[in-house]
mmCIF file of C-alpha atoms in Angstrom:
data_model
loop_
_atom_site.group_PDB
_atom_site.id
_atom_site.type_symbol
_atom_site.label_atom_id
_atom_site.label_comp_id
_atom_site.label_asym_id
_atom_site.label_seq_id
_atom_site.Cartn_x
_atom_site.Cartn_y
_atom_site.Cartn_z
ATOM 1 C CA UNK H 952 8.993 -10.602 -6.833
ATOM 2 C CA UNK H 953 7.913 -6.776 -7.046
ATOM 3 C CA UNK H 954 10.837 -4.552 -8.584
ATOM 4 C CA UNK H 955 10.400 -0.808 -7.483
ATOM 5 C CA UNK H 956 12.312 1.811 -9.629
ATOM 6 C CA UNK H 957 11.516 5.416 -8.372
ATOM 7 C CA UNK H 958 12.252 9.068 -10.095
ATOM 8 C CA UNK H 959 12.156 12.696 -10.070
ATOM 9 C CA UNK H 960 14.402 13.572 -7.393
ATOM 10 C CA UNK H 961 16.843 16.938 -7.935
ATOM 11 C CA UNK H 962 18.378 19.688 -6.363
ATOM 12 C CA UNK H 963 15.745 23.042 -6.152
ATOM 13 C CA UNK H 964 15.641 25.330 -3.626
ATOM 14 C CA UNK H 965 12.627 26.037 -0.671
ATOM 15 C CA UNK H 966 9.234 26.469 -1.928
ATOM 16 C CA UNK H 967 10.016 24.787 -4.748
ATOM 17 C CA UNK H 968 7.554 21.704 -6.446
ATOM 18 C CA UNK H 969 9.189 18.250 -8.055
ATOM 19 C CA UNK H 970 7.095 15.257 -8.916
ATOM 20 C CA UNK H 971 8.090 11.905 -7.927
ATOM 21 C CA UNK H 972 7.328 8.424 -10.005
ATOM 22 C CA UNK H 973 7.444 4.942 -8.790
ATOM 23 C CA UNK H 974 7.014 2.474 -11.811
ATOM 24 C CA UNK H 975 6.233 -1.451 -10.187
ATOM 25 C CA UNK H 976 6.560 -4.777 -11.651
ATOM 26 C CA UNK H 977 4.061 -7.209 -11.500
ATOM 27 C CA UNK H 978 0.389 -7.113 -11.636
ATOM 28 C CA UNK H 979 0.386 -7.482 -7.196
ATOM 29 C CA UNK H 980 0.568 -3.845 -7.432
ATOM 30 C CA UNK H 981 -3.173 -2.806 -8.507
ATOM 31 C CA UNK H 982 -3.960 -4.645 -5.380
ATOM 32 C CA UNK H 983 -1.772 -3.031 -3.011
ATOM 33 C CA UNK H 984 -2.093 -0.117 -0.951
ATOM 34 C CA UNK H 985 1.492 1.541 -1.637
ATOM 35 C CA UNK H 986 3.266 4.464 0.325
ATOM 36 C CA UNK H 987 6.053 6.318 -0.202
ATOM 37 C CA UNK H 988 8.785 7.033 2.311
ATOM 38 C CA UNK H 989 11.669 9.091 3.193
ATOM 39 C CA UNK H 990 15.259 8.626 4.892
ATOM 40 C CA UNK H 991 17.217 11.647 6.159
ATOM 41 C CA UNK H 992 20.782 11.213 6.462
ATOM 42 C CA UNK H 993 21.264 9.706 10.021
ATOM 43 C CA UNK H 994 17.797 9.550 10.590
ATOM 44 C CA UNK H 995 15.300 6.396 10.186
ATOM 45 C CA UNK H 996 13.164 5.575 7.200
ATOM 46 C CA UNK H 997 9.831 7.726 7.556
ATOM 47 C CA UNK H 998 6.376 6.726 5.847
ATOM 48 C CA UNK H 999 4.991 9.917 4.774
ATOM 49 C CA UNK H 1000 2.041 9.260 2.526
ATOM 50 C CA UNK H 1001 -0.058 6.164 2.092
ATOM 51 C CA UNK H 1002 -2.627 5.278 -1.001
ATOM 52 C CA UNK H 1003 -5.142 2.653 -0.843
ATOM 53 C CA UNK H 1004 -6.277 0.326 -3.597
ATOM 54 C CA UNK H 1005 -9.256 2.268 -3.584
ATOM 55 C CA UNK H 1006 -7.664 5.853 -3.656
ATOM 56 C CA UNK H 1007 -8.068 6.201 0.120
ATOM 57 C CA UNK H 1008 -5.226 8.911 1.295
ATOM 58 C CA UNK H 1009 -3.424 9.614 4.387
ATOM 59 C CA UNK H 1010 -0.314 11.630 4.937
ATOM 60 C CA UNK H 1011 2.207 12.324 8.000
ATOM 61 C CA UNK H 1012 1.615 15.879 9.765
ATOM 62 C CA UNK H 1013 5.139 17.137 8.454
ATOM 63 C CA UNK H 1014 3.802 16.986 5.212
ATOM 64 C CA UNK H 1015 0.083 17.647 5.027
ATOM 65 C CA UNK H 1016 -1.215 19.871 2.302
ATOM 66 C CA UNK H 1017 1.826 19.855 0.712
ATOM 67 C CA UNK H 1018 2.428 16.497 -1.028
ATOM 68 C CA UNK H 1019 -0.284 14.517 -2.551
ATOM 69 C CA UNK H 1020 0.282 10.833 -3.708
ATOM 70 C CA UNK H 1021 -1.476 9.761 -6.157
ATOM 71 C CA UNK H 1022 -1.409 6.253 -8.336
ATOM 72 C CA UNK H 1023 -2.382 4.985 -11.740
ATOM 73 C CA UNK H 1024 -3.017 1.379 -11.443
ATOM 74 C CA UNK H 1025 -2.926 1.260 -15.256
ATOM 75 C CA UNK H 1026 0.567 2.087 -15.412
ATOM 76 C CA UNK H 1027 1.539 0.364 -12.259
ATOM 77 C CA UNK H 1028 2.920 3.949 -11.292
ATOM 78 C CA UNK H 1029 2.417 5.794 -7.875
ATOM 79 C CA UNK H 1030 3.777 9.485 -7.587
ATOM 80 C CA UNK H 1031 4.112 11.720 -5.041
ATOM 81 C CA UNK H 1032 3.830 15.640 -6.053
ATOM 82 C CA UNK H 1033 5.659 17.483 -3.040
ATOM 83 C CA UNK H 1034 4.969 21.472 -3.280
ATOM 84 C CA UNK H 1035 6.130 24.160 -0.875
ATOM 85 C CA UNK H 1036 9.110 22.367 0.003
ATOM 86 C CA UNK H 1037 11.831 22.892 2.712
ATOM 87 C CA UNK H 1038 15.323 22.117 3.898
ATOM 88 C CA UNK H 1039 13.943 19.616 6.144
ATOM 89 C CA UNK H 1040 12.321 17.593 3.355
ATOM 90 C CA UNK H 1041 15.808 16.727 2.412
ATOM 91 C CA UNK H 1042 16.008 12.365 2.122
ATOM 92 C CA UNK H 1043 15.989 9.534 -0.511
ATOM 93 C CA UNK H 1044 12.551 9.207 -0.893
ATOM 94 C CA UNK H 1045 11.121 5.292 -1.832
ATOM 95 C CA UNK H 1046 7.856 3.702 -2.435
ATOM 96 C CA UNK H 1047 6.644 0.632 -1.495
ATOM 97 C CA UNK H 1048 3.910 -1.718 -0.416
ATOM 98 C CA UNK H 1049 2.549 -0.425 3.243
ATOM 99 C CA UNK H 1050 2.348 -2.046 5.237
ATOM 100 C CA UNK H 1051 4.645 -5.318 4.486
ATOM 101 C CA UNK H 1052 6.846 -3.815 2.265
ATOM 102 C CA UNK H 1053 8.636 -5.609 -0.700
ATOM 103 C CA UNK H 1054 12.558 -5.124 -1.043
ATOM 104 C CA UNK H 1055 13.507 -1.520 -1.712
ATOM 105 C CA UNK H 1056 14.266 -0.098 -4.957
ATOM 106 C CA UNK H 1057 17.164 2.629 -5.256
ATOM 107 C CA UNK H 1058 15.086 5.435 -4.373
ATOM 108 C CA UNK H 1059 15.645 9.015 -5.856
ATOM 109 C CA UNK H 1060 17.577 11.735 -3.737
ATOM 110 C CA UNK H 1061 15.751 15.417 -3.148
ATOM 111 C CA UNK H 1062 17.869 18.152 -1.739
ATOM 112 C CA UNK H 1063 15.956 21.309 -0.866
ATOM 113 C CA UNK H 1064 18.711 24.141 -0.697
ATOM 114 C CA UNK H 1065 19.375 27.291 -1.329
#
């Protein structure tokens, strides 16, 4: 079983940058393509950026060329470096296998306010 523990969420206000970790268990995750994801408060769990094993990147509209997720297979780490951001990028952001995710880890909180 994959364990997920994600980091680098805070409290900064708009246009603001913070860098997001996800550290994995298991060796399964050099062979997964891995997203990360974002839930709002009253609002569904979002994918907003997807990696392949290969590097391969896609990313939802709200967020394009402003995030960039990255991964070092190495370190069985994927990050997420969100720049510019806004109010409305407010959630718990958590990574995980996409598609067919694993359980959920924690997740780390980001609050954009000013």
């Amino acid at each position: 079983q994959v364990q997920l523990v994600e980091f680098g969420g805070g409290l900064l206000q708009p246009g603001g940058s913070l860098r997001l970790s996800c550290a994995a268990s298991g060796r399964i995750f050099s062979i997964s393509p891995m997203g990360w994801y974002r839930q709002a408060p009253g609002k569904q769990r979002e994918l907003v950026a997807t990696i392949t094993t290969g590097g391969s990147t896609n990313y939802a509209d709200s967020v394009k060329g402003r995030f960039t997720i990255s991964r070092d297979n190495a370190k069985n780490t994927v990050y997420l470096q969100m720049n510019s951001l806004k109010p409305e990028d407010t959630a718990v952001y958590s990574c995980n296998k996409f598609p067919l995710p694993w359980a959920w880890g924690q997740g780390t909180q980001v609050t954009v306010s000013s």
